[in-house]
Amino acid sequence: MLDGQIIEIVALSLRVSVFAVILAALIGVPLGALLAVGRFPGRNLATMTINALMGLPPVVVGLGLYLLLSRSGPLGILQLLYTPTAMIIAQMILVTPIIASFSQQVLSDLHAEYDEMLRAMKATRLQVMGTLIRDARHALVTAFLAGLGRALSEIGAVMIVGGNINHATRVMTTAIALETSKGNLRLAVSLGLILLGLAFVINIALVVLRTRLERQAHA
Amino acid sequence: MPDPAPRGNILPLDTAPGHNRRRAETAAWLLMAEELRYERGGRCLLDGISFALSPSGITALLGPNGAGKSLLLRLLGGLIRPDSGRIRFDPAFDGSTGMVFQKPVLLRRSVRANLDHALRIARIPRRQRTGRIAELLVMADLTHCAESPARALSGGEQQRLTMARALVNKPRLLLLDEPTASLDPAATAGFEALTREIARMGTKIMLVTHDLHQARRIADDVIFIHKGRIHEQGPTTAFFAAPRSPEARAYCAGTLIT
Amino acid sequence: MKQLATIAAMCLLLPLRLIAGEGGIILQSTTSTQNSGLYEYLLPLLEQDTGLRVKVVAVGTGQALKNARNCDGDVLLVHAREAEEAFVANEYGLKRHDVMYNDFVLIGPASDPARVRGAGSATEALRRIAAARVPFVSRGDDSGTHRKEISLWKTAGLDPAAGRESWYRETGSGMGATLNIAAGMGAYTLTDRATWISFGNKAGLEILHEGDPALFNQYGVIAVNPARCPGMNTKGAQTFITWLLSPRGQKAIAAYRLNGQQLFFPNAKGKTAKGE
Ligand SMILES: Nc1ncnc2c1ncn2[C@@H]1O[C@H](COP(=O)(O)OP(=O)(O)OP(=O)(O)O)[C@@H](O)[C@H]1O
Ligand SMILES: [Mg+2]
C-alpha cells in the first residue's frame, strides 16, 4: 500500500469521525441540556435509555442501519449505503449517547449551582440551557474528544454500512482488518500504530483541556 | 478604596425605575405575605409568616442564624413556593425583582460578560448594553477588573458584582441577602449610600443583615424573625429603642441562644 | 453554531450527490478475489477502456448473494455455482456467466500429522484429517469456499459440523482471518489458491493436497435484475460484464500475476484455458 493511499485512508477516517462527532454534539448537547434542565414526564426513562445506548455494540448499529439504508429497505431510495454518509450516520448514532450522557452530568452539576440565580433573572428555559452549555464548554469538549476516540476506533458499524470500498469508504479500522486478513501483518500493525498515534494526540488534547478546565473551575 | 460617598452619588439616574409614575399609587403595600408556611424534611422552617411590605424605603430583615431569613427572601422572590399561605402583590407591581444571594453565584466568565449576560436576559438591546455595563462597573467600583474572570475576584468584589447584576433590569423590588457581609468599611459605606439612593428613587429594598448598626443607619422599618416565626416588626427607631419581644431584646443584646 | 450546522448538513449530503451523480456500479464480491489483489489490477484497466467506476464490497459469497438480493449492488462476482443458479432462477439476477476459475487447495502444517500428503483424493485427505482428529478450521460463514468444503465432507461421508467435533473449528470469518487462525494453531484448512498465494502470513503452513478435479473453483458473474431492484445501474453492470467476458478482459485476468504466479484462469463462454 502506498503512502498516498494511507493518507487517503487516514483523511477519510478523520473526515467521517469528525463530522459524526459534530453531528452527535449538535444533537447530544441540547439533549443533555434538556435532560439536565427540563422537568417533564419520561425524563428519567430518557436518561436511562441514553445511558443504556452508550453500551450499544457498533455491529448492532451497523446492522440496523444496513437494514434501513439497504436499497430494499425503507430508506433505500436515498442510496446512502456504502457511502461515507452512511458511516457518518452510524458513528453519530454511536457517539450521540456518549455526548448526551456526559453533557447531562456536567450540565446538571452546573445547573444545581446556577438554577436560582438564573431563575431570579427570569431567564427562559432556552436561555438557561444556553448559559449552561456556554459555561460548560470546556468540559463538553472533553466529551467530544472521547466520542471522537470511540468513532475513530470503531469498526463493526462502518464495515457493514461502508463496505470497506477502496478509495470510497475504506477507513483505518477496516483497512487494518483487511490487511490482517491478507496476512499483511506488518502493514496492519503500522496502520494500527497510526491509529494509536491519533488516539494519543486526542488524549494529549484532553489532558491540556482538563488542566485549563481545572484552572477555570478554580477561578 | 476611594471615598465611598462619591461612589453612591455616581449612581446613574436611570438605575432606579421611573418613580414618578409610582408616586401616584395609593396602595399601602407592595406585597402582602399571608400565613406563609414552608417545611422541609419534616421540619417546619417558616410558619405563620404574615406581614405587609411597605411600597417604598428599606426594610431590614433581622434574626439569628438559621432563623429562616434566606428562605423568606427566596419565597418573596418566587424561587420557592410556600406549602401553605400566599403572597399577594400590589396589582401595579410589574414583577421586576432583583436578587442578591448570600453566596455569590457568578458565571464562569469575565466581570463584563457576567453583566452583559444579565442585560441580555433582561432583554436590553445590544446597543444600550455597552453603556449600561460601563455605568454599572463604575457604580460597583469594578472598572479596574472588568475583564478578569468573575470567580477570581475577591469576596467583596464578587458581592459588589452580584449587586450590580441585580440592578440591570432597574427592579421595583430588590431583595438583598447580607450584601455587605464581606465588604470593607469603605465599601460598606458606599453600599449604604447606594441603597439609600436607589430606595429614594422608588425601588423597594428588603435587606437581610446581621449588622445592627447598618440596620439602624439605613432601614426604615424592621422585621425580626426567630425559628421561622415573626416575633416583631415595626419602625426602626421604635425597634431599637425598645424591642418588645424577649427574643428580639436578647438578639440585640447579643445574648440570644438559638 | 449555525455555521457548524450548515457545514455538517453539507457534508452529510455531499456523498449522497456524489453517488447519485456518478455512473459507477457497486460490485458485491468475495473476500478471496479482493484479498488476491485482482481488482486493484483489473479495475483501472476497465476504467481506462470504459470509463466505468466500480466499487467493490467484499464479503463471503453467501453474504454477497444476500446483499444483492436486497438490491445493495449492481453486479455479483462470486464462486458458488448452485447458489448462483438459484439466484438467477429466482429472478434476483439476469443471467449467469462463467468468468474464470482457479482451484482450492488443502493446506496444513508442514509436519502434516494427519499424513494428508499421500492421499489419492481430496475426500481421502479429509477422511485422514478426521481420523487423526487434528485441528481443522472451517470458514463457517456460508461463503463459496465454505460451501465447497461442506460438499467435500459430504462426499467423504462425514459431517464434523453436526458432530460438534472438538478438532473441527468454525471461524465464521473471511478467508484471510481463517488462514491467520490456521497459522496460529497449526491447523488444516481449505482455501482458494489465489488467496493462499497472496497471503502474507503463511507461518509454517503449506499446500498438502491439490489437483483433484473436485477442487475446481469456478467464478461466475451476474447482473442484478433491475425489474426487482429499480434504480439499479444495469447499463453499468452490463458494461462491466461485457468487458470482463471480452477478449481484453479475459486476457487481463490471465495476465494478473502475484509473486510470478497466475492466480485466475479465464474461461468465459466455454473458452478453455490451460490449468496450472
Ligand atoms: N432545602 C432545605 N432543606 C432542609 N432544610 C433547609 C433547607 N434550606 C434551609 N433549610 C434550613 O432552614 C433553616 C433556615 O435557613 P436560612 O438559610 O433561611 O437561615 P438564615 O436565617 O438565612 O440564616 P443565616 O443568618 O445563617 O444566613 C436552617 O435551619 C436551614 O438548615
Ligand atoms: Mg441566610
Coordinates of N, CA and C in Angstrom, one line a residue, chain A residues 14-182:
Chain A
L14 N -10.7 10.5 9.5 CA -10.8 11.7 10.3 C -12.1 12.5 9.8
R15 N -12.3 12.5 8.5 CA -13.4 13.3 8.0 C -14.7 12.7 8.5
V16 N -14.8 11.4 8.4 CA -16.1 10.7 8.8 C -16.3 10.9 10.3
S17 N -15.2 10.6 11.1 CA -15.4 10.6 12.5 C -15.6 12.0 13.1
V18 N -14.9 13.0 12.5 CA -15.1 14.4 13.0 C -16.5 14.8 12.7
F19 N -17.0 14.5 11.5 CA -18.4 15.0 11.2 C -19.4 14.2 12.0
A20 N -19.1 13.0 12.3 CA -20.0 12.2 13.1 C -20.1 12.8 14.5
V21 N -18.9 13.3 15.0 CA -18.9 13.9 16.3 C -19.6 15.2 16.3
I22 N -19.4 16.0 15.3 CA -20.0 17.3 15.2 C -21.5 17.1 15.2
L23 N -22.0 16.2 14.4 CA -23.5 16.0 14.4 C -23.9 15.4 15.7
A24 N -23.2 14.5 16.3 CA -23.5 14.0 17.6 C -23.6 15.1 18.7
A25 N -22.6 16.0 18.5 CA -22.6 17.1 19.5 C -23.8 18.0 19.3
L26 N -24.2 18.3 18.0 CA -25.3 19.1 17.8 C -26.6 18.5 18.3
I27 N -26.7 17.2 18.4 CA -27.9 16.5 18.9 C -27.7 16.3 20.4
G28 N -26.5 15.7 20.8 CA -26.3 15.3 22.1 C -26.3 16.4 23.2
V29 N -25.6 17.5 22.9 CA -25.5 18.5 23.9 C -26.9 19.2 24.2
P30 N -27.7 19.6 23.2 CA -29.0 20.1 23.6 C -29.8 19.0 24.3
L31 N -29.7 17.8 23.9 CA -30.5 16.7 24.5 C -30.0 16.6 26.0
G32 N -28.7 16.6 26.2 CA -28.2 16.5 27.6 C -28.7 17.7 28.4
A33 N -28.7 18.9 27.8 CA -29.1 20.1 28.4 C -30.6 20.0 28.8
L34 N -31.4 19.5 27.9 CA -32.8 19.4 28.1 C -33.1 18.4 29.3
L35 N -32.3 17.3 29.3 CA -32.5 16.4 30.4 C -32.0 16.9 31.7
A36 N -30.9 17.8 31.7 CA -30.4 18.4 32.9 C -31.3 19.5 33.4
V37 N -32.0 20.2 32.6 CA -32.7 21.4 33.0 C -34.2 21.1 33.1
G38 N -34.7 20.3 32.1 CA -36.1 20.1 32.0 C -36.7 19.2 33.1
R39 N -37.9 19.5 33.4 CA -38.7 18.6 34.4 C -39.9 18.2 33.6
F40 N -39.9 17.0 33.0 CA -41.1 16.6 32.2 C -41.2 15.1 32.4
P41 N -42.4 14.5 32.2 CA -42.6 13.1 32.4 C -41.8 12.3 31.4
G42 N -41.2 11.2 31.8 CA -40.4 10.4 30.9 C -38.9 10.8 31.0
R43 N -38.6 11.8 31.8 CA -37.2 12.3 31.8 C -36.3 11.2 32.3
N44 N -36.7 10.6 33.4 CA -35.8 9.5 33.9 C -35.7 8.4 33.0
L45 N -36.8 8.0 32.3 CA -36.7 7.0 31.3 C -35.8 7.3 30.2
A46 N -35.9 8.6 29.7 CA -35.0 9.1 28.7 C -33.5 9.0 29.1
T47 N -33.3 9.4 30.3 CA -31.9 9.3 30.9 C -31.4 7.9 30.9
M48 N -32.2 7.0 31.4 CA -31.8 5.6 31.4 C -31.6 5.0 30.0
T49 N -32.5 5.4 29.1 CA -32.3 4.9 27.7 C -31.0 5.4 27.2
I50 N -30.7 6.6 27.4 CA -29.4 7.2 26.8 C -28.2 6.5 27.4
N51 N -28.3 6.2 28.7 CA -27.2 5.6 29.4 C -27.0 4.1 28.9
A52 N -28.2 3.5 28.6 CA -28.1 2.1 28.1 C -27.5 2.2 26.6
L53 N -27.9 3.2 25.9 CA -27.5 3.2 24.5 C -26.0 3.5 24.4
M54 N -25.4 4.0 25.5 CA -23.9 4.2 25.5 C -23.2 2.9 25.2
G55 N -23.8 1.8 25.7 CA -23.1 0.5 25.5 C -23.5 -0.2 24.2
L56 N -24.1 0.5 23.3 CA -24.6 -0.1 22.1 C -23.5 -0.7 21.3
P57 N -23.5 -2.0 21.0 CA -22.4 -2.6 20.2 C -22.5 -2.0 18.7
P58 N -21.3 -1.6 18.2 CA -21.3 -1.0 16.9 C -21.9 -1.9 15.8
V59 N -21.7 -3.2 15.9 CA -22.2 -4.1 14.9 C -23.7 -4.0 14.8
V60 N -24.3 -3.9 16.0 CA -25.8 -3.8 16.0 C -26.2 -2.6 15.3
V61 N -25.6 -1.5 15.6 CA -25.9 -0.2 14.9 C -25.7 -0.4 13.4
G62 N -24.6 -1.0 13.0 CA -24.3 -1.2 11.6 C -25.4 -2.0 11.0
L63 N -25.8 -3.1 11.7 CA -26.8 -4.0 11.1 C -28.2 -3.3 10.9
G64 N -28.6 -2.6 12.0 CA -29.8 -1.8 12.0 C -29.8 -0.8 10.8
L65 N -28.7 -0.1 10.7 CA -28.6 0.9 9.7 C -28.6 0.3 8.3
Y66 N -27.9 -0.9 8.2 CA -27.9 -1.5 6.9 C -29.3 -1.9 6.5
L67 N -30.1 -2.4 7.4 CA -31.5 -2.8 7.1 C -32.3 -1.5 6.7
L68 N -32.0 -0.4 7.3 CA -32.7 0.8 6.9 C -32.3 1.4 5.6
L69 N -30.9 1.4 5.4 CA -30.4 2.0 4.2 C -30.3 1.1 3.0
S70 N -30.4 -0.2 3.2 CA -30.4 -1.1 2.1 C -31.4 -0.6 1.0
R71 N -31.0 -0.8 -0.3 CA -31.9 -0.3 -1.3 C -33.3 -1.0 -1.2
S72 N -33.4 -2.1 -0.6 CA -34.7 -2.7 -0.4 C -35.3 -2.3 0.9
G73 N -34.6 -1.5 1.7 CA -35.1 -1.0 3.0 C -35.8 0.2 2.9
P74 N -36.4 0.7 4.0 CA -37.3 1.9 3.9 C -36.6 3.1 3.5
L75 N -35.3 3.3 3.7 CA -34.6 4.5 3.3 C -33.7 4.2 2.1
G76 N -34.0 3.1 1.4 CA -33.1 2.7 0.3 C -33.1 3.7 -0.8
I77 N -34.2 4.5 -0.9 CA -34.3 5.5 -2.0 C -33.2 6.5 -1.9
L78 N -32.7 6.8 -0.7 CA -31.6 7.8 -0.5 C -30.3 7.3 -1.1
Q79 N -30.2 6.0 -1.4 CA -28.9 5.5 -1.9 C -27.7 5.9 -1.1
L80 N -27.8 5.7 0.2 CA -26.7 6.1 1.1 C -25.8 4.9 1.5
L81 N -26.3 3.7 1.3 CA -25.5 2.5 1.7 C -24.2 2.6 1.0
Y82 N -23.1 2.2 1.6 CA -21.7 2.1 1.1 C -21.2 3.5 0.7
T83 N -21.7 4.5 1.5 CA -21.1 5.9 1.3 C -20.6 6.4 2.6
P84 N -19.7 7.4 2.6 CA -19.2 7.9 3.8 C -20.3 8.5 4.7
T85 N -21.4 9.0 4.0 CA -22.5 9.5 4.7 C -23.1 8.4 5.7
A86 N -23.3 7.2 5.1 CA -23.8 6.1 6.0 C -22.9 5.9 7.2
M87 N -21.6 6.0 6.9 CA -20.6 5.8 8.0 C -20.8 6.9 9.1
I88 N -20.9 8.1 8.6 CA -21.1 9.2 9.5 C -22.3 9.0 10.3
I89 N -23.4 8.6 9.7 CA -24.7 8.4 10.5 C -24.4 7.3 11.5
A90 N -23.8 6.2 11.1 CA -23.6 5.1 12.1 C -22.8 5.6 13.3
Q91 N -21.7 6.3 13.0 CA -20.8 6.7 14.1 C -21.6 7.8 14.9
M92 N -22.3 8.6 14.3 CA -23.1 9.6 15.0 C -24.1 8.9 16.0
I93 N -24.7 7.8 15.6 CA -25.6 7.1 16.4 C -24.8 6.5 17.6
L94 N -23.6 6.1 17.4 CA -22.8 5.5 18.5 C -22.3 6.6 19.4
V95 N -22.0 7.8 18.9 CA -21.4 8.8 19.8 C -22.4 9.7 20.5
T96 N -23.6 9.9 19.9 CA -24.6 10.8 20.5 C -24.9 10.4 21.9
P97 N -25.2 9.1 22.2 CA -25.5 8.8 23.6 C -24.3 9.2 24.6
I98 N -23.1 9.0 24.1 CA -21.9 9.3 25.0 C -22.0 10.8 25.3
I99 N -22.1 11.6 24.2 CA -22.1 13.1 24.4 C -23.3 13.5 25.2
A100 N -24.5 13.0 24.9 CA -25.7 13.4 25.6 C -25.6 13.1 27.1
S101 N -25.1 11.9 27.4 CA -25.0 11.5 28.8 C -24.0 12.3 29.6
F102 N -22.8 12.5 29.0 CA -21.8 13.3 29.6 C -22.3 14.7 29.8
S103 N -22.9 15.3 28.7 CA -23.5 16.6 28.8 C -24.5 16.8 30.0
Q104 N -25.3 15.7 30.1 CA -26.3 15.8 31.1 C -25.7 15.9 32.5
Q105 N -24.6 15.1 32.7 CA -24.0 15.1 34.0 C -23.4 16.4 34.3
V106 N -22.6 16.9 33.3 CA -21.9 18.2 33.5 C -22.9 19.3 33.7
L107 N -23.9 19.4 32.9 CA -24.8 20.5 32.9 C -25.7 20.4 34.1
S108 N -26.0 19.2 34.6 CA -26.8 19.1 35.8 C -26.0 19.7 37.0
D109 N -24.8 19.4 37.1 CA -24.0 19.9 38.2 C -24.0 21.4 38.1
L110 N -23.8 22.0 36.9 CA -23.7 23.4 36.8 C -25.1 24.0 37.0
H111 N -26.1 23.3 36.6 CA -27.5 23.8 36.8 C -27.8 23.9 38.3
A112 N -27.3 22.9 39.1 CA -27.6 23.0 40.5 C -27.0 24.3 41.1
E113 N -25.9 24.7 40.5 CA -25.3 25.9 41.0 C -26.0 27.2 40.5
Y114 N -26.3 27.2 39.2 CA -26.8 28.4 38.6 C -28.3 28.6 38.7
D115 N -29.1 27.5 39.0 CA -30.5 27.5 38.9 C -31.2 28.7 39.5
E116 N -31.0 28.9 40.8 CA -31.7 30.0 41.5 C -31.3 31.4 40.9
M117 N -30.0 31.5 40.6 CA -29.5 32.8 40.1 C -30.2 33.1 38.8
L118 N -30.3 32.1 37.9 CA -30.9 32.3 36.6 C -32.4 32.5 36.7
R119 N -33.0 31.8 37.6 CA -34.5 31.9 37.8 C -34.8 33.3 38.4
A120 N -33.9 33.8 39.2 CA -34.1 35.1 39.8 C -34.0 36.2 38.7
M121 N -33.3 35.9 37.6 CA -33.2 36.8 36.5 C -34.4 36.6 35.5
K122 N -35.2 35.6 35.8 CA -36.3 35.2 35.0 C -35.8 34.8 33.6
A123 N -34.8 34.0 33.6 CA -34.3 33.5 32.3 C -35.2 32.4 31.8
T124 N -35.4 32.4 30.5 CA -36.3 31.3 29.9 C -35.5 30.0 29.9
R125 N -36.2 28.9 29.7 CA -35.5 27.6 29.8 C -34.4 27.6 28.7
L126 N -34.7 28.1 27.5 CA -33.7 28.1 26.5 C -32.5 28.9 26.9
Q127 N -32.7 30.1 27.5 CA -31.6 30.9 28.0 C -30.8 30.2 29.0
V128 N -31.5 29.4 29.9 CA -30.8 28.7 30.9 C -29.9 27.6 30.3
M129 N -30.4 26.9 29.3 CA -29.7 25.9 28.6 C -28.5 26.5 27.9
G130 N -28.7 27.6 27.2 CA -27.6 28.3 26.5 C -26.5 28.7 27.5
T131 N -26.9 29.3 28.6 CA -25.9 29.7 29.6 C -25.1 28.5 30.1
L132 N -25.8 27.4 30.4 CA -25.1 26.3 31.0 C -24.1 25.7 29.9
I133 N -24.6 25.6 28.7 CA -23.7 25.0 27.7 C -22.5 25.9 27.5
R134 N -22.7 27.2 27.5 CA -21.5 28.1 27.3 C -20.6 27.9 28.4
D135 N -21.0 27.9 29.6 CA -20.1 27.9 30.8 C -19.5 26.5 30.9
A136 N -20.1 25.5 30.3 CA -19.5 24.1 30.5 C -18.7 23.7 29.3
R137 N -18.5 24.7 28.4 CA -18.0 24.3 27.0 C -16.6 23.5 27.1
H138 N -15.8 23.9 28.0 CA -14.5 23.2 28.1 C -14.7 21.7 28.5
A139 N -15.6 21.5 29.5 CA -15.9 20.2 29.9 C -16.6 19.4 28.7
L140 N -17.4 20.1 28.0 CA -18.1 19.4 26.9 C -17.1 19.0 25.8
V141 N -16.1 19.8 25.6 CA -15.1 19.4 24.5 C -14.4 18.1 24.9
T142 N -14.2 17.9 26.2 CA -13.6 16.6 26.5 C -14.6 15.4 26.1
A143 N -15.9 15.7 26.2 CA -16.8 14.6 25.8 C -16.7 14.4 24.3
F144 N -16.5 15.5 23.6 CA -16.4 15.4 22.1 C -15.2 14.6 21.8
L145 N -14.1 14.8 22.5 CA -12.9 14.1 22.2 C -13.0 12.6 22.5
A146 N -13.7 12.4 23.6 CA -13.9 11.0 24.0 C -14.7 10.3 22.9
G147 N -15.7 11.0 22.4 CA -16.6 10.5 21.3 C -15.8 10.3 20.1
L148 N -14.9 11.2 19.8 CA -14.0 11.1 18.6 C -13.2 9.8 18.7
G149 N -12.7 9.6 19.9 CA -11.9 8.4 20.1 C -12.7 7.1 19.8
R150 N -13.9 7.1 20.3 CA -14.8 6.0 20.1 C -15.1 5.8 18.6
A151 N -15.3 6.9 17.9 CA -15.7 6.9 16.5 C -14.5 6.4 15.6
L152 N -13.3 6.9 15.9 CA -12.2 6.5 15.1 C -11.8 5.1 15.3
S153 N -12.0 4.5 16.5 CA -11.6 3.1 16.7 C -12.7 2.1 16.4
E154 N -13.8 2.6 16.0 CA -14.9 1.7 15.8 C -14.8 1.0 14.4
I155 N -15.2 -0.3 14.4 CA -15.1 -0.9 13.0 C -16.4 -1.6 12.7
G156 N -17.1 -2.2 13.7 CA -18.3 -3.0 13.4 C -19.3 -2.3 12.5
A157 N -19.6 -1.1 12.8 CA -20.7 -0.4 12.0 C -20.2 0.1 10.7
V158 N -19.0 0.7 10.6 CA -18.5 1.2 9.3 C -18.2 0.1 8.3
M159 N -17.8 -1.1 8.8 CA -17.6 -2.2 7.9 C -18.9 -2.6 7.2
I160 N -20.0 -2.6 8.0 CA -21.2 -3.1 7.4 C -21.8 -2.0 6.5
V161 N -21.9 -0.8 6.9 CA -22.6 0.2 6.1 C -21.7 0.9 5.2
G162 N -20.4 0.8 5.4 CA -19.4 1.4 4.5 C -19.0 0.5 3.4
G163 N -18.8 -0.8 3.8 CA -18.4 -1.8 2.8 C -16.9 -1.9 2.6
N164 N -16.1 -1.0 3.2 CA -14.7 -1.1 3.1 C -14.3 -1.0 1.6
I165 N -14.9 -0.1 0.9 CA -14.6 0.1 -0.6 C -13.4 1.0 -0.8
N166 N -12.5 0.4 -1.5 CA -11.2 1.1 -1.8 C -11.5 2.5 -2.4
H167 N -10.8 3.5 -1.9 CA -11.0 4.9 -2.4 C -12.3 5.5 -2.1
A168 N -13.2 4.8 -1.5 CA -14.5 5.4 -1.2 C -14.9 5.3 0.3
T169 N -14.8 4.2 0.9 CA -15.3 4.1 2.3 C -14.3 3.3 3.1
R170 N -13.0 3.2 2.6 CA -12.0 2.5 3.4 C -11.4 3.4 4.5
V171 N -11.6 3.0 5.7 CA -11.1 3.8 6.8 C -10.0 3.0 7.5
M172 N -9.4 3.6 8.6 CA -8.3 2.9 9.2 C -8.6 1.6 9.8
T173 N -9.7 1.5 10.5 CA -10.1 0.2 11.1 C -10.4 -0.8 10.1
T174 N -11.1 -0.5 9.1 CA -11.5 -1.5 8.1 C -10.2 -1.9 7.3
A175 N -9.4 -0.9 7.0 CA -8.1 -1.2 6.3 C -7.3 -2.2 7.1
I176 N -7.2 -1.9 8.4 CA -6.4 -2.8 9.3 C -7.0 -4.3 9.2
A177 N -8.3 -4.3 9.3 CA -9.0 -5.7 9.2 C -8.6 -6.3 7.9
L178 N -8.7 -5.6 6.8 CA -8.4 -6.1 5.5 C -7.0 -6.6 5.4
E179 N -6.0 -5.7 5.8 CA -4.6 -6.1 5.7 C -4.3 -7.3 6.6
T180 N -5.0 -7.4 7.8 CA -4.8 -8.5 8.6 C -5.3 -9.8 7.9
S181 N -6.4 -9.7 7.3 CA -7.0 -10.9 6.6 C -6.1 -11.2 5.4
K182 N -5.4 -10.3 4.8 CA -4.5 -10.6 3.8 C -3.2 -11.2 4.3

